[in-house]
Amino acid sequence: MLMKIGEIDSLGEIVEAVNMITDYVNSNPLALKLVRDQDHSHGLLDMAVLSSEFEFFMPYLTVESIFRARDELAAMFASSSDWNKEEEDIAISNLVNDSRLWETVERVLKCSSPLIHGLIWLSSANNNQHVGHVYDNMDVIKESIAREFDNDELCYMPLWDVIDDVWNKLHSPLHAAGYFLNPAAFYSTGFHLDTEVAIGLISSLVHIVKELDVQVKVATQLDVYKVREGCFNETSQADQVSGLSPAEWWAEKASQHPELQSFAIKVLSQTCEGASRYMLKRRVAEKLLLTRGMSRCEKQHLEELAFVHYNLHLLIYRAAEPN
C-alpha cells in the first residue's frame, strides 16, 4: 500500500533532505535528545525496538520523528551562533527552516502515518490474533486518513482507492467473519453489518463447519448473539469485553452455546503471520499484487506458481520441524 501511495505523493523528493538532517542529528547529542524527547511526548515508536518485518516503514518513521522535532531544531540553531559555524551547520539550519520542505513532509505524513501505525498496531506482539481486528482496523485507517485531510474527498479519495485496490486482493471471508465475531467491534456503536460482512460470515461457516446440523445450530445461536439474549446479555457489556482477546472472550463467556463458541474460536484464533512464521519469501506474492498489465492467462499462471511455491515451502518447513 505504501508503495502505491508513494506513487501519488512521492517520499523520494524529501528523503534526501531528511536523511541529511537525520545524519546530523545522530552525530549531535543535543539534537538527538530533542528528537527523542519529541518522539516520547507524542507517543511515537522507538525505531530501535521494531522488528525486521517493519524495515520498509523506517524511512517514514524517521521522517515523522524529524517532523515532530522541527521547531525544537530550528530553535536550537537560532539560540546561538555556535550552531552556525561550520558549512554543514549552515546547510542543516537552512533545511530545518525551509517551510516548503515541511509542507511537503506534512502532506506525506498525512498519507502514510495512519496506515503505518495502524499496521504496526495490528502486528504488535500483544495483538497476535489478528483476524478479529483486520476488517475494522482497515476502516479505522481510512477514516484517520480522511480526518487528516479535513474530510476533503478530493484529497483522501485517491488514497482510499489505493487501499481498497490492495485490500480487495488480500481480503478473505475470515476477515469479515472475525469482525462480526469480535465482541468489541460487534457490540460497539460503530459496527456496520453490510453485505460483505454477512457473506464473509456465511462463507466461513460453510467452510469451517462441515456438518449441516451443526451449521443450523450455529446460525440459531448467532441470532441469540446478535440480540444479546441469554449469556450474551451480561457478557456483551464493555467491562466484560475489555481486557480479553476476542477468542478468549468466546472461550470464557459463551459455554452455553458450544457450537457457536467452537466456530468463533476457530475463526478468531487465526493470525496473519504465516509468511513470517514459516519464513516464506514474499517476492512471488508481491509480484502478483504489484505487477500491472498482465493478461488473464499470465495472472492465472502466476497465481498457480505462487500456490505451488508457498505450499512446497510449507511442506519443506513442516518436514524439518522436530516431532
PDB file of C-alpha atoms in Angstrom:
ATOM      1  CA  MET A   1       0.000   0.000   0.000  1.00  0.00           C
ATOM      2  CA  LEU A   2       2.801   2.401   0.891  1.00  0.00           C
ATOM      3  CA  MET A   3       4.481   1.764  -2.447  1.00  0.00           C
ATOM      4  CA  LYS A   4       1.293   2.626  -4.305  1.00  0.00           C
ATOM      5  CA  ILE A   5       0.609   5.670  -2.115  1.00  0.00           C
ATOM      6  CA  GLY A   6       4.169   6.776  -2.806  1.00  0.00           C
ATOM      7  CA  GLU A   7       3.280   6.964  -6.494  1.00  0.00           C
ATOM      8  CA  ILE A   8       0.643   9.579  -5.633  1.00  0.00           C
ATOM      9  CA  ASP A   9       2.767  11.684  -3.287  1.00  0.00           C
ATOM     10  CA  SER A  10       6.368  10.583  -3.525  1.00  0.00           C
ATOM     11  CA  LEU A  11       8.569  10.305  -0.487  1.00  0.00           C
ATOM     12  CA  GLY A  12      11.606  10.461  -2.739  1.00  0.00           C
ATOM     13  CA  GLU A  13      11.669  14.242  -3.068  1.00  0.00           C
ATOM     14  CA  ILE A  14      12.104  14.724   0.683  1.00  0.00           C
ATOM     15  CA  VAL A  15      14.030  11.642   1.744  1.00  0.00           C
ATOM     16  CA  GLU A  16      17.442  13.092   0.810  1.00  0.00           C
ATOM     17  CA  ALA A  17      16.838  16.257   2.820  1.00  0.00           C
ATOM     18  CA  VAL A  18      15.514  14.334   5.802  1.00  0.00           C
ATOM     19  CA  ASN A  19      18.445  11.904   5.649  1.00  0.00           C
ATOM     20  CA  MET A  20      20.858  14.836   5.817  1.00  0.00           C
ATOM     21  CA  ILE A  21      19.060  16.166   8.891  1.00  0.00           C
ATOM     22  CA  THR A  22      18.959  12.667  10.408  1.00  0.00           C
ATOM     23  CA  ASP A  23      22.703  12.117   9.927  1.00  0.00           C
ATOM     24  CA  TYR A  24      23.354  15.478  11.553  1.00  0.00           C
ATOM     25  CA  VAL A  25      21.030  14.701  14.461  1.00  0.00           C
ATOM     26  CA  ASN A  26      22.590  11.274  15.065  1.00  0.00           C
ATOM     27  CA  SER A  27      26.057  12.837  15.296  1.00  0.00           C
ATOM     28  CA  ASN A  28      24.936  15.576  17.688  1.00  0.00           C
ATOM     29  CA  PRO A  29      23.874  14.534  21.225  1.00  0.00           C
ATOM     30  CA  LEU A  30      21.769  17.639  21.904  1.00  0.00           C
ATOM     31  CA  ALA A  31      19.907  17.429  18.601  1.00  0.00           C
ATOM     32  CA  LEU A  32      19.361  13.690  19.115  1.00  0.00           C
ATOM     33  CA  LYS A  33      17.893  14.345  22.568  1.00  0.00           C
ATOM     34  CA  LEU A  34      15.485  16.920  21.106  1.00  0.00           C
ATOM     35  CA  VAL A  35      14.191  14.410  18.550  1.00  0.00           C
ATOM     36  CA  ARG A  36      13.857  11.582  21.075  1.00  0.00           C
ATOM     37  CA  ASP A  37      12.067  13.835  23.555  1.00  0.00           C
ATOM     38  CA  GLN A  38       9.523  14.704  20.869  1.00  0.00           C
ATOM     39  CA  ASP A  39       9.081  11.029  19.995  1.00  0.00           C
ATOM     40  CA  HIS A  40       8.281  10.200  23.617  1.00  0.00           C
ATOM     41  CA  SER A  41       5.965  13.190  24.110  1.00  0.00           C
ATOM     42  CA  HIS A  42       3.962  12.225  21.008  1.00  0.00           C
ATOM     43  CA  GLY A  43       3.930   8.535  21.906  1.00  0.00           C
ATOM     44  CA  LEU A  44       5.910   7.602  18.795  1.00  0.00           C
ATOM     45  CA  LEU A  45       7.606   4.234  18.477  1.00  0.00           C
ATOM     46  CA  ASP A  46      11.244   3.683  19.289  1.00  0.00           C
ATOM     47  CA  MET A  47      12.560   2.500  15.934  1.00  0.00           C
ATOM     48  CA  ALA A  48      15.317   0.548  17.656  1.00  0.00           C
ATOM     49  CA  VAL A  49      12.769  -1.910  19.063  1.00  0.00           C
ATOM     50  CA  LEU A  50      10.950  -2.571  15.794  1.00  0.00           C
ATOM     51  CA  SER A  51      11.452  -6.000  14.262  1.00  0.00           C
ATOM     52  CA  SER A  52      12.905  -6.528  10.805  1.00  0.00           C
ATOM     53  CA  GLU A  53       9.448  -7.018   9.270  1.00  0.00           C
ATOM     54  CA  PHE A  54       8.916  -3.261   9.653  1.00  0.00           C
ATOM     55  CA  GLU A  55      12.103  -2.219   7.858  1.00  0.00           C
ATOM     56  CA  PHE A  56      10.091  -0.792   4.982  1.00  0.00           C
ATOM     57  CA  PHE A  57       8.438   1.631   7.428  1.00  0.00           C
ATOM     58  CA  MET A  58      11.731   3.059   8.698  1.00  0.00           C
ATOM     59  CA  PRO A  59      12.063   5.980   6.238  1.00  0.00           C
ATOM     60  CA  TYR A  60       8.524   7.117   7.057  1.00  0.00           C
ATOM     61  CA  LEU A  61       9.055   6.791  10.810  1.00  0.00           C
ATOM     62  CA  THR A  62      12.315   8.730  10.516  1.00  0.00           C
ATOM     63  CA  VAL A  63      10.558  11.492   8.598  1.00  0.00           C
ATOM     64  CA  GLU A  64       7.850  11.582  11.264  1.00  0.00           C
ATOM     65  CA  SER A  65      10.388  11.885  14.087  1.00  0.00           C
ATOM     66  CA  ILE A  66      12.250  14.742  12.421  1.00  0.00           C
ATOM     67  CA  PHE A  67       8.982  16.496  11.568  1.00  0.00           C
ATOM     68  CA  ARG A  68       7.827  16.388  15.209  1.00  0.00           C
ATOM     69  CA  ALA A  69      11.098  17.988  16.335  1.00  0.00           C
ATOM     70  CA  ARG A  70      11.358  20.625  13.586  1.00  0.00           C
ATOM     71  CA  ASP A  71      10.518  23.599  15.829  1.00  0.00           C
ATOM     72  CA  GLU A  72      12.948  22.485  18.533  1.00  0.00           C
ATOM     73  CA  LEU A  73      15.702  22.001  15.949  1.00  0.00           C
ATOM     74  CA  ALA A  74      15.027  25.447  14.473  1.00  0.00           C
ATOM     75  CA  ALA A  75      15.156  26.976  17.970  1.00  0.00           C
ATOM     76  CA  MET A  76      18.449  25.178  18.623  1.00  0.00           C
ATOM     77  CA  PHE A  77      20.060  26.748  15.564  1.00  0.00           C
ATOM     78  CA  ALA A  78      18.635  30.170  16.438  1.00  0.00           C
ATOM     79  CA  SER A  79      19.799  30.008  20.062  1.00  0.00           C
ATOM     80  CA  SER A  80      23.475  30.613  19.411  1.00  0.00           C
ATOM     81  CA  SER A  81      25.852  31.484  16.613  1.00  0.00           C
ATOM     82  CA  ASP A  82      27.903  28.472  17.702  1.00  0.00           C
ATOM     83  CA  TRP A  83      25.431  26.301  15.796  1.00  0.00           C
ATOM     84  CA  ASN A  84      26.175  28.065  12.507  1.00  0.00           C
ATOM     85  CA  LYS A  85      29.959  27.990  12.399  1.00  0.00           C
ATOM     86  CA  GLU A  86      30.535  25.076  10.064  1.00  0.00           C
ATOM     87  CA  GLU A  87      29.316  24.683   6.492  1.00  0.00           C
ATOM     88  CA  GLU A  88      27.338  21.596   7.500  1.00  0.00           C
ATOM     89  CA  ASP A  89      25.655  23.524  10.330  1.00  0.00           C
ATOM     90  CA  ILE A  90      24.532  26.211   7.902  1.00  0.00           C
ATOM     91  CA  ALA A  91      23.223  23.677   5.371  1.00  0.00           C
ATOM     92  CA  ILE A  92      21.201  21.818   8.014  1.00  0.00           C
ATOM     93  CA  SER A  93      19.928  25.080   9.506  1.00  0.00           C
ATOM     94  CA  ASN A  94      18.664  26.119   6.071  1.00  0.00           C
ATOM     95  CA  LEU A  95      16.853  22.805   5.663  1.00  0.00           C
ATOM     96  CA  VAL A  96      15.311  22.985   9.127  1.00  0.00           C
ATOM     97  CA  ASN A  97      13.998  26.473   8.363  1.00  0.00           C
ATOM     98  CA  ASP A  98      12.690  25.593   4.884  1.00  0.00           C
ATOM     99  CA  SER A  99       8.895  25.914   5.190  1.00  0.00           C
ATOM    100  CA  ARG A 100       8.329  24.318   1.765  1.00  0.00           C
ATOM    101  CA  LEU A 101      10.167  21.187   2.882  1.00  0.00           C
ATOM    102  CA  TRP A 102       7.953  20.819   5.959  1.00  0.00           C
ATOM    103  CA  GLU A 103       4.793  21.427   3.929  1.00  0.00           C
ATOM    104  CA  THR A 104       5.778  18.514   1.701  1.00  0.00           C
ATOM    105  CA  VAL A 105       6.703  16.371   4.698  1.00  0.00           C
ATOM    106  CA  GLU A 106       3.373  17.100   6.377  1.00  0.00           C
ATOM    107  CA  ARG A 107       1.482  16.108   3.232  1.00  0.00           C
ATOM    108  CA  VAL A 108       3.363  12.811   3.021  1.00  0.00           C
ATOM    109  CA  LEU A 109       2.760  12.068   6.705  1.00  0.00           C
ATOM    110  CA  LYS A 110      -0.961  12.693   6.349  1.00  0.00           C
ATOM    111  CA  CYS A 111      -0.953   9.867   3.815  1.00  0.00           C
ATOM    112  CA  SER A 112       1.441   7.475   5.494  1.00  0.00           C
ATOM    113  CA  SER A 113       1.192   7.833   9.279  1.00  0.00           C
ATOM    114  CA  PRO A 114      -2.350   6.439   9.795  1.00  0.00           C
ATOM    115  CA  LEU A 115      -1.521   3.447   7.605  1.00  0.00           C
ATOM    116  CA  ILE A 116       1.857   2.730   9.199  1.00  0.00           C
ATOM    117  CA  HIS A 117       0.720   2.996  12.799  1.00  0.00           C
ATOM    118  CA  GLY A 118      -2.431   1.016  12.066  1.00  0.00           C
ATOM    119  CA  LEU A 119      -0.439  -1.827  10.534  1.00  0.00           C
ATOM    120  CA  ILE A 120       2.151  -1.790  13.309  1.00  0.00           C
ATOM    121  CA  TRP A 121      -0.602  -1.939  15.927  1.00  0.00           C
ATOM    122  CA  LEU A 122      -2.221  -4.825  14.093  1.00  0.00           C
ATOM    123  CA  SER A 123       1.045  -6.760  14.013  1.00  0.00           C
ATOM    124  CA  SER A 124       2.128  -5.964  17.566  1.00  0.00           C
ATOM    125  CA  ALA A 125       3.128  -8.781  19.879  1.00  0.00           C
ATOM    126  CA  ASN A 126       0.238  -8.028  22.220  1.00  0.00           C
ATOM    127  CA  ASN A 127      -2.273  -8.485  19.450  1.00  0.00           C
ATOM    128  CA  ASN A 128      -1.091 -11.582  17.625  1.00  0.00           C
ATOM    129  CA  GLN A 129      -4.579 -12.948  16.911  1.00  0.00           C
ATOM    130  CA  HIS A 130      -5.355 -10.627  14.056  1.00  0.00           C
ATOM    131  CA  VAL A 131      -8.421 -11.919  12.257  1.00  0.00           C
ATOM    132  CA  GLY A 132     -10.878 -10.259  14.627  1.00  0.00           C
ATOM    133  CA  HIS A 133      -9.240  -6.883  14.070  1.00  0.00           C
ATOM    134  CA  VAL A 134      -8.182  -6.686  10.406  1.00  0.00           C
ATOM    135  CA  TYR A 135     -11.506  -5.652   8.880  1.00  0.00           C
ATOM    136  CA  ASP A 136     -12.275  -2.963  11.448  1.00  0.00           C
ATOM    137  CA  ASN A 137      -8.686  -1.721  11.509  1.00  0.00           C
ATOM    138  CA  MET A 138      -8.680  -1.061   7.768  1.00  0.00           C
ATOM    139  CA  ASP A 139     -11.781   1.106   8.171  1.00  0.00           C
ATOM    140  CA  VAL A 140     -10.136   2.952  11.076  1.00  0.00           C
ATOM    141  CA  ILE A 141      -7.059   3.623   8.918  1.00  0.00           C
ATOM    142  CA  LYS A 142      -9.193   5.011   6.090  1.00  0.00           C
ATOM    143  CA  GLU A 143     -11.204   7.234   8.423  1.00  0.00           C
ATOM    144  CA  SER A 144      -7.987   8.514  10.015  1.00  0.00           C
ATOM    145  CA  ILE A 145      -6.613   9.471   6.600  1.00  0.00           C
ATOM    146  CA  ALA A 146      -9.870  11.285   5.788  1.00  0.00           C
ATOM    147  CA  ARG A 147      -9.626  13.277   9.030  1.00  0.00           C
ATOM    148  CA  GLU A 148      -6.018  14.197   8.248  1.00  0.00           C
ATOM    149  CA  PHE A 149      -7.336  15.907   5.108  1.00  0.00           C
ATOM    150  CA  ASP A 150     -10.316  17.510   6.923  1.00  0.00           C
ATOM    151  CA  ASN A 151     -12.669  15.061   5.166  1.00  0.00           C
ATOM    152  CA  ASP A 152     -11.935  16.650   1.785  1.00  0.00           C
ATOM    153  CA  GLU A 153     -12.832  13.888  -0.691  1.00  0.00           C
ATOM    154  CA  LEU A 154     -10.638  15.333  -3.430  1.00  0.00           C
ATOM    155  CA  CYS A 155      -7.625  14.796  -1.166  1.00  0.00           C
ATOM    156  CA  TYR A 156      -8.354  11.495   0.526  1.00  0.00           C
ATOM    157  CA  MET A 157     -10.321   9.517  -2.076  1.00  0.00           C
ATOM    158  CA  PRO A 158      -7.257   8.731  -4.265  1.00  0.00           C
ATOM    159  CA  LEU A 159      -5.631   7.250  -1.153  1.00  0.00           C
ATOM    160  CA  TRP A 160      -8.754   5.280  -0.276  1.00  0.00           C
ATOM    161  CA  ASP A 161      -8.770   3.906  -3.820  1.00  0.00           C
ATOM    162  CA  VAL A 162      -5.197   2.662  -3.363  1.00  0.00           C
ATOM    163  CA  ILE A 163      -6.056   0.990  -0.051  1.00  0.00           C
ATOM    164  CA  ASP A 164      -9.212  -0.566  -1.500  1.00  0.00           C
ATOM    165  CA  ASP A 165      -7.313  -1.865  -4.532  1.00  0.00           C
ATOM    166  CA  VAL A 166      -4.785  -3.706  -2.358  1.00  0.00           C
ATOM    167  CA  TRP A 167      -7.409  -4.764   0.204  1.00  0.00           C
ATOM    168  CA  ASN A 168      -9.570  -6.331  -2.500  1.00  0.00           C
ATOM    169  CA  LYS A 169      -6.630  -8.573  -3.422  1.00  0.00           C
ATOM    170  CA  LEU A 170      -5.855  -9.572   0.171  1.00  0.00           C
ATOM    171  CA  HIS A 171      -9.322  -9.707   1.696  1.00  0.00           C
ATOM    172  CA  SER A 172     -10.585 -13.054   2.985  1.00  0.00           C
ATOM    173  CA  PRO A 173     -14.075 -14.036   4.203  1.00  0.00           C
ATOM    174  CA  LEU A 174     -12.373 -14.790   7.533  1.00  0.00           C
ATOM    175  CA  HIS A 175     -11.672 -11.075   7.987  1.00  0.00           C
ATOM    176  CA  ALA A 176     -15.375 -10.265   7.717  1.00  0.00           C
ATOM    177  CA  ALA A 177     -16.328 -13.184   9.971  1.00  0.00           C
ATOM    178  CA  GLY A 178     -13.717 -12.104  12.505  1.00  0.00           C
ATOM    179  CA  TYR A 179     -15.130  -8.584  12.502  1.00  0.00           C
ATOM    180  CA  PHE A 180     -18.640  -9.927  13.172  1.00  0.00           C
ATOM    181  CA  LEU A 181     -17.472 -12.311  15.905  1.00  0.00           C
ATOM    182  CA  ASN A 182     -15.219  -9.792  17.656  1.00  0.00           C
ATOM    183  CA  PRO A 183     -17.471  -8.648  20.537  1.00  0.00           C
ATOM    184  CA  ALA A 184     -15.565  -5.384  20.967  1.00  0.00           C
ATOM    185  CA  ALA A 185     -16.431  -4.480  17.374  1.00  0.00           C
ATOM    186  CA  PHE A 186     -19.876  -6.087  17.147  1.00  0.00           C
ATOM    187  CA  TYR A 187     -21.273  -4.505  20.308  1.00  0.00           C
ATOM    188  CA  SER A 188     -19.781  -1.078  19.578  1.00  0.00           C
ATOM    189  CA  THR A 189     -21.844   1.811  18.223  1.00  0.00           C
ATOM    190  CA  GLY A 190     -19.669   1.889  15.112  1.00  0.00           C
ATOM    191  CA  PHE A 191     -20.390  -1.673  13.967  1.00  0.00           C
ATOM    192  CA  HIS A 192     -21.700  -1.846  10.412  1.00  0.00           C
ATOM    193  CA  LEU A 193     -23.275  -5.026   9.056  1.00  0.00           C
ATOM    194  CA  ASP A 194     -23.127  -4.846   5.280  1.00  0.00           C
ATOM    195  CA  THR A 195     -23.383  -7.438   2.523  1.00  0.00           C
ATOM    196  CA  GLU A 196     -19.640  -8.140   2.522  1.00  0.00           C
ATOM    197  CA  VAL A 197     -19.642  -8.908   6.252  1.00  0.00           C
ATOM    198  CA  ALA A 198     -22.733 -11.127   6.009  1.00  0.00           C
ATOM    199  CA  ILE A 199     -21.362 -13.089   3.047  1.00  0.00           C
ATOM    200  CA  GLY A 200     -17.968 -13.467   4.742  1.00  0.00           C
ATOM    201  CA  LEU A 201     -19.611 -14.858   7.876  1.00  0.00           C
ATOM    202  CA  ILE A 202     -21.747 -17.358   5.958  1.00  0.00           C
ATOM    203  CA  SER A 203     -18.847 -18.409   3.728  1.00  0.00           C
ATOM    204  CA  SER A 204     -16.598 -19.008   6.742  1.00  0.00           C
ATOM    205  CA  LEU A 205     -19.316 -21.004   8.492  1.00  0.00           C
ATOM    206  CA  VAL A 206     -19.819 -23.276   5.481  1.00  0.00           C
ATOM    207  CA  HIS A 207     -16.075 -23.867   5.060  1.00  0.00           C
ATOM    208  CA  ILE A 208     -15.229 -24.413   8.728  1.00  0.00           C
ATOM    209  CA  VAL A 209     -18.305 -26.319   9.899  1.00  0.00           C
ATOM    210  CA  LYS A 210     -18.973 -29.241   7.559  1.00  0.00           C
ATOM    211  CA  GLU A 211     -21.953 -30.856   9.325  1.00  0.00           C
ATOM    212  CA  LEU A 212     -25.259 -29.357   8.187  1.00  0.00           C
ATOM    213  CA  ASP A 213     -26.989 -29.877  11.538  1.00  0.00           C
ATOM    214  CA  VAL A 214     -24.166 -28.048  13.333  1.00  0.00           C
ATOM    215  CA  GLN A 215     -24.381 -25.199  10.810  1.00  0.00           C
ATOM    216  CA  VAL A 216     -28.067 -24.817  11.695  1.00  0.00           C
ATOM    217  CA  LYS A 217     -27.253 -24.742  15.415  1.00  0.00           C
ATOM    218  CA  VAL A 218     -24.559 -22.103  14.871  1.00  0.00           C
ATOM    219  CA  ALA A 219     -26.963 -19.971  12.821  1.00  0.00           C
ATOM    220  CA  THR A 220     -29.596 -20.193  15.565  1.00  0.00           C
ATOM    221  CA  GLN A 221     -27.053 -19.284  18.238  1.00  0.00           C
ATOM    222  CA  LEU A 222     -25.840 -16.355  16.141  1.00  0.00           C
ATOM    223  CA  ASP A 223     -29.346 -14.889  16.398  1.00  0.00           C
ATOM    224  CA  VAL A 224     -29.011 -15.003  20.192  1.00  0.00           C
ATOM    225  CA  TYR A 225     -25.566 -13.350  19.966  1.00  0.00           C
ATOM    226  CA  LYS A 226     -26.947 -10.587  17.744  1.00  0.00           C
ATOM    227  CA  VAL A 227     -29.749  -9.564  20.115  1.00  0.00           C
ATOM    228  CA  ARG A 228     -27.732 -10.050  23.343  1.00  0.00           C
ATOM    229  CA  GLU A 229     -30.008 -12.701  24.783  1.00  0.00           C
ATOM    230  CA  GLY A 230     -29.117 -15.300  27.400  1.00  0.00           C
ATOM    231  CA  CYS A 231     -25.481 -15.285  28.427  1.00  0.00           C
ATOM    232  CA  PHE A 232     -24.727 -12.548  25.897  1.00  0.00           C
ATOM    233  CA  ASN A 233     -26.889 -10.043  27.785  1.00  0.00           C
ATOM    234  CA  GLU A 234     -24.350  -9.502  30.549  1.00  0.00           C
ATOM    235  CA  THR A 235     -21.164 -10.574  28.793  1.00  0.00           C
ATOM    236  CA  SER A 236     -21.675  -8.044  25.981  1.00  0.00           C
ATOM    237  CA  GLN A 237     -21.144  -5.156  28.412  1.00  0.00           C
ATOM    238  CA  ALA A 238     -17.957  -3.147  27.897  1.00  0.00           C
ATOM    239  CA  ASP A 239     -16.384  -4.230  31.182  1.00  0.00           C
ATOM    240  CA  GLN A 240     -16.879  -7.886  30.188  1.00  0.00           C
ATOM    241  CA  VAL A 241     -15.286  -7.393  26.763  1.00  0.00           C
ATOM    242  CA  SER A 242     -12.254  -5.261  27.620  1.00  0.00           C
ATOM    243  CA  GLY A 243      -9.042  -6.970  28.647  1.00  0.00           C
ATOM    244  CA  LEU A 244      -9.755 -10.156  26.715  1.00  0.00           C
ATOM    245  CA  SER A 245      -8.839 -11.105  23.183  1.00  0.00           C
ATOM    246  CA  PRO A 246     -11.904 -11.990  21.072  1.00  0.00           C
ATOM    247  CA  ALA A 247     -11.043 -15.705  21.192  1.00  0.00           C
ATOM    248  CA  GLU A 248     -10.567 -15.576  24.971  1.00  0.00           C
ATOM    249  CA  TRP A 249     -13.938 -13.843  25.362  1.00  0.00           C
ATOM    250  CA  TRP A 250     -15.696 -16.634  23.487  1.00  0.00           C
ATOM    251  CA  ALA A 251     -13.844 -19.295  25.469  1.00  0.00           C
ATOM    252  CA  GLU A 252     -14.821 -17.737  28.804  1.00  0.00           C
ATOM    253  CA  LYS A 253     -18.270 -16.289  28.139  1.00  0.00           C
ATOM    254  CA  ALA A 254     -20.085 -18.484  25.608  1.00  0.00           C
ATOM    255  CA  SER A 255     -20.090 -22.004  27.025  1.00  0.00           C
ATOM    256  CA  GLN A 256     -23.914 -22.094  26.840  1.00  0.00           C
ATOM    257  CA  HIS A 257     -23.623 -22.102  23.043  1.00  0.00           C
ATOM    258  CA  PRO A 258     -20.883 -24.686  22.352  1.00  0.00           C
ATOM    259  CA  GLU A 259     -21.345 -24.939  18.575  1.00  0.00           C
ATOM    260  CA  LEU A 260     -21.112 -21.182  18.059  1.00  0.00           C
ATOM    261  CA  GLN A 261     -18.334 -20.971  20.642  1.00  0.00           C
ATOM    262  CA  SER A 262     -16.249 -23.556  18.777  1.00  0.00           C
ATOM    263  CA  PHE A 263     -16.806 -21.858  15.415  1.00  0.00           C
ATOM    264  CA  ALA A 264     -15.953 -18.405  16.786  1.00  0.00           C
ATOM    265  CA  ILE A 265     -12.766 -19.589  18.484  1.00  0.00           C
ATOM    266  CA  LYS A 266     -11.587 -21.290  15.285  1.00  0.00           C
ATOM    267  CA  VAL A 267     -12.100 -18.064  13.326  1.00  0.00           C
ATOM    268  CA  LEU A 268     -10.682 -15.690  15.913  1.00  0.00           C
ATOM    269  CA  SER A 269      -7.624 -17.789  16.768  1.00  0.00           C
ATOM    270  CA  GLN A 270      -6.258 -17.257  13.265  1.00  0.00           C
ATOM    271  CA  THR A 271      -3.288 -14.948  12.805  1.00  0.00           C
ATOM    272  CA  CYS A 272      -1.882 -13.165   9.771  1.00  0.00           C
ATOM    273  CA  GLU A 273       1.688 -14.256  10.464  1.00  0.00           C
ATOM    274  CA  GLY A 274       2.019 -17.146   8.047  1.00  0.00           C
ATOM    275  CA  ALA A 275       4.712 -15.576   5.904  1.00  0.00           C
ATOM    276  CA  SER A 276       6.960 -14.596   8.804  1.00  0.00           C
ATOM    277  CA  ARG A 277       6.240 -17.676  10.927  1.00  0.00           C
ATOM    278  CA  TYR A 278       7.088 -20.104   8.143  1.00  0.00           C
ATOM    279  CA  MET A 279       9.826 -17.907   6.643  1.00  0.00           C
ATOM    280  CA  LEU A 280       8.034 -17.621   3.317  1.00  0.00           C
ATOM    281  CA  LYS A 281       9.613 -15.353   0.728  1.00  0.00           C
ATOM    282  CA  ARG A 282       7.272 -12.572  -0.280  1.00  0.00           C
ATOM    283  CA  ARG A 283       8.567 -11.810  -3.766  1.00  0.00           C
ATOM    284  CA  VAL A 284       6.065 -14.025  -5.627  1.00  0.00           C
ATOM    285  CA  ALA A 285       3.075 -12.528  -3.823  1.00  0.00           C
ATOM    286  CA  GLU A 286       4.462  -9.010  -4.228  1.00  0.00           C
ATOM    287  CA  LYS A 287       4.878  -9.557  -7.966  1.00  0.00           C
ATOM    288  CA  LEU A 288       1.316 -10.837  -8.148  1.00  0.00           C
ATOM    289  CA  LEU A 289      -0.022  -7.778  -6.327  1.00  0.00           C
ATOM    290  CA  LEU A 290       2.118  -5.055  -7.870  1.00  0.00           C
ATOM    291  CA  THR A 291       2.713  -6.062 -11.494  1.00  0.00           C
ATOM    292  CA  ARG A 292       0.451  -4.206 -13.883  1.00  0.00           C
ATOM    293  CA  GLY A 293      -0.613  -5.023 -17.399  1.00  0.00           C
ATOM    294  CA  MET A 294      -0.655  -8.819 -17.047  1.00  0.00           C
ATOM    295  CA  SER A 295      -3.062 -10.744 -19.211  1.00  0.00           C
ATOM    296  CA  ARG A 296      -5.597 -13.041 -17.548  1.00  0.00           C
ATOM    297  CA  CYS A 297      -3.550 -16.054 -18.617  1.00  0.00           C
ATOM    298  CA  GLU A 298      -0.325 -14.578 -17.198  1.00  0.00           C
ATOM    299  CA  LYS A 299      -2.023 -13.707 -13.915  1.00  0.00           C
ATOM    300  CA  GLN A 300      -3.511 -17.199 -13.592  1.00  0.00           C
ATOM    301  CA  HIS A 301      -0.096 -18.730 -14.260  1.00  0.00           C
ATOM    302  CA  LEU A 302       1.491 -16.544 -11.565  1.00  0.00           C
ATOM    303  CA  GLU A 303      -1.277 -17.407  -9.091  1.00  0.00           C
ATOM    304  CA  GLU A 304      -0.675 -21.116  -9.703  1.00  0.00           C
ATOM    305  CA  LEU A 305       3.072 -20.569  -9.325  1.00  0.00           C
ATOM    306  CA  ALA A 306       2.523 -18.761  -6.019  1.00  0.00           C
ATOM    307  CA  PHE A 307       0.255 -21.574  -4.795  1.00  0.00           C
ATOM    308  CA  VAL A 308       2.821 -24.256  -5.616  1.00  0.00           C
ATOM    309  CA  HIS A 309       5.742 -22.171  -4.315  1.00  0.00           C
ATOM    310  CA  TYR A 310       4.227 -21.466  -0.908  1.00  0.00           C
ATOM    311  CA  ASN A 311       2.788 -24.933  -0.366  1.00  0.00           C
ATOM    312  CA  LEU A 312       6.096 -26.548  -1.316  1.00  0.00           C
ATOM    313  CA  HIS A 313       7.910 -24.225   1.084  1.00  0.00           C
ATOM    314  CA  LEU A 314       5.435 -25.088   3.857  1.00  0.00           C
ATOM    315  CA  LEU A 315       5.912 -28.806   3.167  1.00  0.00           C
ATOM    316  CA  ILE A 316       9.684 -28.462   3.454  1.00  0.00           C
ATOM    317  CA  TYR A 317       9.327 -26.392   6.628  1.00  0.00           C
ATOM    318  CA  ARG A 318       6.951 -28.895   8.252  1.00  0.00           C
ATOM    319  CA  ALA A 319       9.249 -31.791   7.328  1.00  0.00           C
ATOM    320  CA  ALA A 320      12.180 -30.054   9.016  1.00  0.00           C
ATOM    321  CA  GLU A 321      10.278 -29.392  12.255  1.00  0.00           C
ATOM    322  CA  PRO A 322      11.168 -31.640  15.200  1.00  0.00           C
ATOM    323  CA  ASN A 323       8.459 -34.174  16.042  1.00  0.00           C
TER     324      ASN A 323
END
